[in-house]
Structure formats: structure tokens, C-alpha cells
mmCIF file of C-alpha atoms in Angstrom:
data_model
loop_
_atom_site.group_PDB
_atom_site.id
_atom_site.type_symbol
_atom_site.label_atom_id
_atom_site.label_comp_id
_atom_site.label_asym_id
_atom_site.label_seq_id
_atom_site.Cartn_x
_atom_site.Cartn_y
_atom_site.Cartn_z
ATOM 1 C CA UNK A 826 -67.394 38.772 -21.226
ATOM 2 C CA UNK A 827 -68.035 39.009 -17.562
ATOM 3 C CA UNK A 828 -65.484 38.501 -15.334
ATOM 4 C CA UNK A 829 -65.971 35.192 -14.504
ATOM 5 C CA UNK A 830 -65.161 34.464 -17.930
ATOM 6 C CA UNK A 831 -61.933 36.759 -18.000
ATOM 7 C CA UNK A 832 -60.791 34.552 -15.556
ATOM 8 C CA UNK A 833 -61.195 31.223 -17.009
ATOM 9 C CA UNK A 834 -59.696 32.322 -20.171
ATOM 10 C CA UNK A 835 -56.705 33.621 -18.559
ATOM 11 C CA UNK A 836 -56.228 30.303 -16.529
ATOM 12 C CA UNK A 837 -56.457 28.110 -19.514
ATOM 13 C CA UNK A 838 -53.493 30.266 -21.764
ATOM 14 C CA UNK A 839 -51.684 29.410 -18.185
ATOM 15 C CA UNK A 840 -52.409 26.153 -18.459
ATOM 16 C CA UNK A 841 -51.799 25.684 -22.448
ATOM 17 C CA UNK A 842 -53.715 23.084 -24.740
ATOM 18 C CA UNK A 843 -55.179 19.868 -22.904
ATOM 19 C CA UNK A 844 -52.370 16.464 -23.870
ATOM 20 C CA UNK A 845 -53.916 14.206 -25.824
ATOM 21 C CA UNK A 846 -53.708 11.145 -23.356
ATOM 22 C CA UNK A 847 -53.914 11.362 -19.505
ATOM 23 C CA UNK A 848 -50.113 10.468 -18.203
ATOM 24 C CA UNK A 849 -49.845 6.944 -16.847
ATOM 25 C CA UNK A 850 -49.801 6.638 -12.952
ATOM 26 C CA UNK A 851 -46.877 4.065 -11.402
ATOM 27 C CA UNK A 852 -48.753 1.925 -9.377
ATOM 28 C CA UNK A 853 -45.865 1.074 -7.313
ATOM 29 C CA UNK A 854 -47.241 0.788 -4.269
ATOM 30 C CA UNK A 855 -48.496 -2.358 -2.335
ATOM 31 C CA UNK A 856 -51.761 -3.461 -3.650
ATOM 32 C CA UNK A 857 -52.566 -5.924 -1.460
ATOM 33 C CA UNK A 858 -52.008 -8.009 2.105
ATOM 34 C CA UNK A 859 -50.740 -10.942 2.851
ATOM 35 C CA UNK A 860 -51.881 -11.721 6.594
ATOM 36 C CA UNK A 861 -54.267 -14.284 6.862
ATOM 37 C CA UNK A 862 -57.576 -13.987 8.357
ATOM 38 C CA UNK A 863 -57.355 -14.195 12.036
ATOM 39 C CA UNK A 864 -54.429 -11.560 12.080
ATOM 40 C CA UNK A 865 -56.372 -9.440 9.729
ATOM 41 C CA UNK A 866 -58.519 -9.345 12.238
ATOM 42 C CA UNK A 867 -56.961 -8.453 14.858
ATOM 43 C CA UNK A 868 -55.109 -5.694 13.213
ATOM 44 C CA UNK A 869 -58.805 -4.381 12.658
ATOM 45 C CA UNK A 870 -60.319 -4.635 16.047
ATOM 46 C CA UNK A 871 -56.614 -2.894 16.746
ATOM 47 C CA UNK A 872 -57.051 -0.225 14.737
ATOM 48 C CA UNK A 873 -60.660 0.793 15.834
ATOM 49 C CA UNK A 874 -59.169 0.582 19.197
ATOM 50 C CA UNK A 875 -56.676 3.148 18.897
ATOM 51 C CA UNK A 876 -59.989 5.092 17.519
ATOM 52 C CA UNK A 877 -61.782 4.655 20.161
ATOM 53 C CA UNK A 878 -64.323 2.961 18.889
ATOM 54 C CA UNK A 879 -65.743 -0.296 20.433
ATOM 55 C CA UNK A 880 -65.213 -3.730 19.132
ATOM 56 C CA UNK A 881 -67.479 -6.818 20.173
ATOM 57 C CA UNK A 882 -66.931 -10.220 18.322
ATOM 58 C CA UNK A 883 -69.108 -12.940 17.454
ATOM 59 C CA UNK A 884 -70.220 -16.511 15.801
ATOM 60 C CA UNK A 885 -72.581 -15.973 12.900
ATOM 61 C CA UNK A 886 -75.020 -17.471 15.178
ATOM 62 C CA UNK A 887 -74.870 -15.141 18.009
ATOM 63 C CA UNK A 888 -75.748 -11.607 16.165
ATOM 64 C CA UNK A 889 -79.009 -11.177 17.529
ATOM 65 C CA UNK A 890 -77.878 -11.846 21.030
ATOM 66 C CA UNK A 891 -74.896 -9.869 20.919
ATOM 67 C CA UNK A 892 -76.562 -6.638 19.107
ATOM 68 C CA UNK A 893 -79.625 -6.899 22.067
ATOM 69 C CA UNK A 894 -76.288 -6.773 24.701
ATOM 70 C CA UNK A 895 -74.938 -3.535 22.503
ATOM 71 C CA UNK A 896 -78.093 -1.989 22.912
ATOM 72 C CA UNK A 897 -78.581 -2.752 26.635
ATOM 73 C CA UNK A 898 -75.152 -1.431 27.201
ATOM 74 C CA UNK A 899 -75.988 1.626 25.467
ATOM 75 C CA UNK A 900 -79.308 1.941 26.944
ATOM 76 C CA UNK A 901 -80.852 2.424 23.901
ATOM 77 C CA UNK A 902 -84.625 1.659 23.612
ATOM 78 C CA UNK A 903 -85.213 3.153 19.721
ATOM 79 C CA UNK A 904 -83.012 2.177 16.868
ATOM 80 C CA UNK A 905 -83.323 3.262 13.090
ATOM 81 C CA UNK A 906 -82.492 0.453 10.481
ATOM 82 C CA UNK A 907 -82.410 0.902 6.742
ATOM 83 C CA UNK A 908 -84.774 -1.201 5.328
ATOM 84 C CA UNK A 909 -82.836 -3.685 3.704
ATOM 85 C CA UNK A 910 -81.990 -5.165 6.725
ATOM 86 C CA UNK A 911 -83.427 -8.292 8.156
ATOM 87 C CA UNK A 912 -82.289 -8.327 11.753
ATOM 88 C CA UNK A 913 -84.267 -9.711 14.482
ATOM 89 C CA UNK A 914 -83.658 -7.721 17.738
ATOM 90 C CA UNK A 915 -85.106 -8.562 20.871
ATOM 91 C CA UNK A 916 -88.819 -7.240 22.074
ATOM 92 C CA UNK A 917 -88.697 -4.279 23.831
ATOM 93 C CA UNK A 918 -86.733 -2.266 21.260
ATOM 94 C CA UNK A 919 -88.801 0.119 19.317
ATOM 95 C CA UNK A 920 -87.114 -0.580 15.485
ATOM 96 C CA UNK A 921 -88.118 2.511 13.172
ATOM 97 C CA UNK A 922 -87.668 0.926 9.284
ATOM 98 C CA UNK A 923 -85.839 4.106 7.449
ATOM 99 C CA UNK A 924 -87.370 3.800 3.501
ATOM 100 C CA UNK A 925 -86.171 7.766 3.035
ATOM 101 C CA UNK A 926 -89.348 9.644 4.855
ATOM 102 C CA UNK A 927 -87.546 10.365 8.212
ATOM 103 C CA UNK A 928 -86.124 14.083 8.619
ATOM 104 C CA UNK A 929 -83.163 15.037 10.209
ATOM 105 C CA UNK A 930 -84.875 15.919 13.226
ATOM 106 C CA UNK A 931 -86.810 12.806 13.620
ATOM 107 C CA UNK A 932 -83.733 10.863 13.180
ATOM 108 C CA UNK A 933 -82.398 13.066 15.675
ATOM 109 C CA UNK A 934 -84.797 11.651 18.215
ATOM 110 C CA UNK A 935 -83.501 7.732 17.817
ATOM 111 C CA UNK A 936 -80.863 6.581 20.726
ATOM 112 C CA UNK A 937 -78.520 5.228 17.090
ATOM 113 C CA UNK A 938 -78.567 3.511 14.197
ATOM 114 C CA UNK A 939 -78.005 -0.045 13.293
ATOM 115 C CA UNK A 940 -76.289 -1.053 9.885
ATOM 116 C CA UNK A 941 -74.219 -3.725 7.872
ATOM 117 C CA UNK A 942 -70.928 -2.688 5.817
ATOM 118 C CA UNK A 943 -69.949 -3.160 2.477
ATOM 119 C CA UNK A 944 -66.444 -3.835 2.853
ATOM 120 C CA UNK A 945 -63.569 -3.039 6.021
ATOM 121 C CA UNK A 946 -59.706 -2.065 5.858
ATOM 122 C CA UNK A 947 -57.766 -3.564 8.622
ATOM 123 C CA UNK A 948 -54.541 -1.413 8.149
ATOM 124 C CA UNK A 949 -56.739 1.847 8.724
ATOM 125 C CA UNK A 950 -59.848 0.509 10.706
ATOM 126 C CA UNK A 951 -62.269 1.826 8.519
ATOM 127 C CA UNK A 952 -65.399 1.184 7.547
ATOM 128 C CA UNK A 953 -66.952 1.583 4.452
ATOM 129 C CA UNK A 954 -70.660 1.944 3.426
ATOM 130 C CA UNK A 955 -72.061 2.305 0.123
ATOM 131 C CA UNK A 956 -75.153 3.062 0.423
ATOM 132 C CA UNK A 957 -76.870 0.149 -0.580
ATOM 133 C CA UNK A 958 -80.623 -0.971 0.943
ATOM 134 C CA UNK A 959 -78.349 -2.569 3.826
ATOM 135 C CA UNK A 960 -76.907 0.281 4.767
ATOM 136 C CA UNK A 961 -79.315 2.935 3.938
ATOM 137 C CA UNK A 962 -78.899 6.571 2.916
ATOM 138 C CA UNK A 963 -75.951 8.506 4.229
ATOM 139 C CA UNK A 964 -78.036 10.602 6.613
ATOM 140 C CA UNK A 965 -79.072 8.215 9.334
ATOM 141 C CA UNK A 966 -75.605 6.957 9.936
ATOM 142 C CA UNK A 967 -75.191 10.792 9.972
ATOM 143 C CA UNK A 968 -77.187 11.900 12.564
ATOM 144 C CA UNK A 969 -77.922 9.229 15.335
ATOM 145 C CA UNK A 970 -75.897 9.701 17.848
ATOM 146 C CA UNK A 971 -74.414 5.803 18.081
ATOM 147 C CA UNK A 972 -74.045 3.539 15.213
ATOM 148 C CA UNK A 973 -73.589 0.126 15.467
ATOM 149 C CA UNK A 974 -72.307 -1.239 12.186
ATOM 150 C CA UNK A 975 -71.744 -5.501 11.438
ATOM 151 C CA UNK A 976 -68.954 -6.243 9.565
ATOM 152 C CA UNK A 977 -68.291 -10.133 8.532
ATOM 153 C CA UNK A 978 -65.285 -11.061 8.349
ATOM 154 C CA UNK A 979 -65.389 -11.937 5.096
ATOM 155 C CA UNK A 980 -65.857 -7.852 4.403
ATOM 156 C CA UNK A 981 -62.205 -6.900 6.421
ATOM 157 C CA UNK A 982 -59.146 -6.711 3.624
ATOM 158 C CA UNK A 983 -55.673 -5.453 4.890
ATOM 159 C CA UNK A 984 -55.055 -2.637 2.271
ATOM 160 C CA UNK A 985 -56.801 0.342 1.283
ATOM 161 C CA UNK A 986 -56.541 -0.861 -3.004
ATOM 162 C CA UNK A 987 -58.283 -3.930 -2.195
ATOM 163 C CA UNK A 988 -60.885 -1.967 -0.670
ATOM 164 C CA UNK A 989 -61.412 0.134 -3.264
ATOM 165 C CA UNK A 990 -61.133 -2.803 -5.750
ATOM 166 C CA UNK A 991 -64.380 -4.137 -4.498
ATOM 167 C CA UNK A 992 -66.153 -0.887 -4.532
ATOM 168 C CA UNK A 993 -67.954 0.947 -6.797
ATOM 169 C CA UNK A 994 -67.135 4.621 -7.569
ATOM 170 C CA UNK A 995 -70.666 5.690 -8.427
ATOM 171 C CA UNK A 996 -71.599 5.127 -5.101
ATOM 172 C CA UNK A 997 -72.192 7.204 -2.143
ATOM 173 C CA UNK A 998 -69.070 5.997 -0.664
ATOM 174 C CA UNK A 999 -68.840 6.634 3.576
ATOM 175 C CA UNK A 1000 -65.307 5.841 4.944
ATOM 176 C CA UNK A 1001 -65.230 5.708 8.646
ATOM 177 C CA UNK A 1002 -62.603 5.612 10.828
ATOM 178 C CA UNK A 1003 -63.496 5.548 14.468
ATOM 179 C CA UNK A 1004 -66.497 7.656 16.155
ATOM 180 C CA UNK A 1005 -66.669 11.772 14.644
ATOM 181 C CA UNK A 1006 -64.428 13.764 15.816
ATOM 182 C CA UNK A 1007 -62.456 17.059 15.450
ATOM 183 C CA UNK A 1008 -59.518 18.760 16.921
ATOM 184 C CA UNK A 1009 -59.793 22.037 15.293
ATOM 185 C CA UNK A 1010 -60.680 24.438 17.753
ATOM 186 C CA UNK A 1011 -57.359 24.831 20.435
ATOM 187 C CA UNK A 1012 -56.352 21.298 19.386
ATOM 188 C CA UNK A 1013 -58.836 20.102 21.672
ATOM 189 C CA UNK A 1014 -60.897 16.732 20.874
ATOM 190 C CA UNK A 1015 -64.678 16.686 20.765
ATOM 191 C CA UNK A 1016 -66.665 14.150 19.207
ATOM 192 C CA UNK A 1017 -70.024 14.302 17.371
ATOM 193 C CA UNK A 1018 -69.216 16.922 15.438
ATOM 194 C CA UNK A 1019 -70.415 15.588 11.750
ATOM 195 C CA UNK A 1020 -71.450 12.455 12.630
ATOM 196 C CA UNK A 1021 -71.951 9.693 15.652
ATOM 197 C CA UNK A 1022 -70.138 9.917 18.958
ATOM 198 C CA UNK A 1023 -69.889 6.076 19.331
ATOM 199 C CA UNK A 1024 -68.903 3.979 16.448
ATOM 200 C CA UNK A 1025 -69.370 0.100 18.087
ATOM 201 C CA UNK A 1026 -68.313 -2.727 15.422
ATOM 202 C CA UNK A 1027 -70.210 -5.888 15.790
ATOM 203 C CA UNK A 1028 -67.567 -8.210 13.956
ATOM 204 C CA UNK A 1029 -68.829 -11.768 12.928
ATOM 205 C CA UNK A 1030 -65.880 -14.009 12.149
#
């Protein structure tokens, strides 16, 4: 027995034999909202506020124009889209179509990142992506240094349980709540540290 093992065995006599059924967790606490849509909202766009991340709303018939003002704003003349999404964006923008060949350091290289959601939480401002061809892999909303993510309102729920409710645990779940950022070292905020400096939400109501 190395010592690995030694160790192991000791914590399980700690721990004693295994119960035969998991103990039942209360679920006590509010499981869901009862604003209706417009102030769910608002309490969204609120949230990523206080975040600071940037909010821009639209019809569902303005998307295109209002992501080709996004990326003017930001300057940005390359974006990276997983390729599940169908999104016209005006000429002039150089569109790279992610299907899982681009390194780190290529994706490095794009001005951001353009993706939809799979579902929102108003109380929290946070988005949530899944994964799915929509959204792409986790590592171009990882690396770009601006990510512009469209949430319909259809996708914002008030609590965190309904949230979950619609998800599905086998994904690669990504909860975000505002742009990266850290205040680790002397308490000081910097952003970009594990993911983009600028989170904009494009929300279609």
C-alpha cells in the first residue's frame, strides 16, 4: 500500500459506511419570478450595468443594423462566429466561421467574438452559454478580447432555478456576469484576466 492509499483508507474509517439514500434537500427557496417581461428586462440591462458591461436594445428586425453599429463603435474590422450562426453583418467586416480549427493564438488575433445565448438571469445579469453550434466552443468567447453576445428576450428569466431548469447539466455550461475581471492582487480591478474585457449585450425584445 503506497501512501496514497494509506490515506484514503484512513479518510473513509473517518467518514464511516456510505447511507443508503442521499438525504433530501429543502427546496425552500424561491424558485421562480414573478415580474413580467418588460421589468424583467430592465432588471437585466440593470444588472449588466452595475457590471459594467454594455447594453444596446433592439426590434427583432433591427439585429443586423444594430450589431454593424456595435462593431463600428468598437472599431472592430474581424469578428469570429461559431458556425451555427446565421448572421448577416455588413460588408467590410472580415467574419472568420470558427468549426474548431482556430488556435488560441489565431483567435487571439480577432478584434471579438460574436455569439447568441442559451438562456439569461435578470436578478444576477448573467449570461449563460452552453455550448451549442450557436454559441460555439468555450474558447473563442475565451480569448477575443470583446464579445458581443444576443440575448432574446424570450431567453431572460428572473431567478437563477429557472435558469438552471432550462439547462442541461451535461453541457459545457459558461455563466457570465459582466466583462472578466479580478480584484485579487492589492484589491485592485483589472479586467481581461480569463476572459473578454468588454462584454456588450445585444438584447432583442
Amino acid at each position: 500500500m503506497n501512501g496514497r492509499d494509506q490515506i484514503l483508507a484512513r479518510i473513509r474509517r473517518a467518514l464511516g459506511p456510505a447511507p443508503r439514500k442521499a438525504p433530501e434537500i429543502a427546496r425552500t427557496y424561491r424558485q421562480a419570478g414573478a415580474s413580467p417581461e418588460p421589468a424583467r428586462l430592465d432588471m437585466f440591462e440593470e444588472r449588466l450595468l452595475e457590471y459594467q458591461a454594455r447594453v444596446r436594445r433592439c426590434a427583432p428586425g433591427d439585429v443586423q443594423q444594430f450589431v454593424t453599429t456595435a462593431l463600428a463603435d468598437r472599431g472592430a474590422s474581424r469578428v469570429v462566429v461559431p458556425a451555427g450562426l446565421e448572421i448577416e453583418i455588413a460588408a467590410g467586416i472580415d467574419v472568420v466561421v470558427d468549426h474548431g480549427q482556430l488556435s488560441a493564438a489565431e483567435l487571439d488575433t480577432v478584434d471579438g467574438v460574436i455569439t447568441l445565448a442559451a438562456v439569461a438571469i435578470a436578478e444576477t445579469g448573467t449570461v449563460v452559454l452552453d455550448g451549442s453550434r450557436r454559441q460555439g466552443r468555450r474558447a473563442i468567447t475565451l480569448v477575443p478580447d470583446y464579445h458581443l453576445c444576443i440575448v432574446r428576450a424570450g431567453q431572460v428569466v428572473e431567478t437563477v432555478p429557472e435558469a438552471v431548469a432550462r439547462l442541461r447539466p451535461q453541457r459545457p455550461l459558461t455563466w457570465i456576469s459582466g466583462p472578466s475581471a479580478t480584484s485579487d492582487i492589492e484589491l485592485s480591478r483589472v479586467e481581461g484576466v480569463h476572459g473578454p474585457r468588454t462584454l456588450e449585450v445585444l438584447l432583442v425584445e
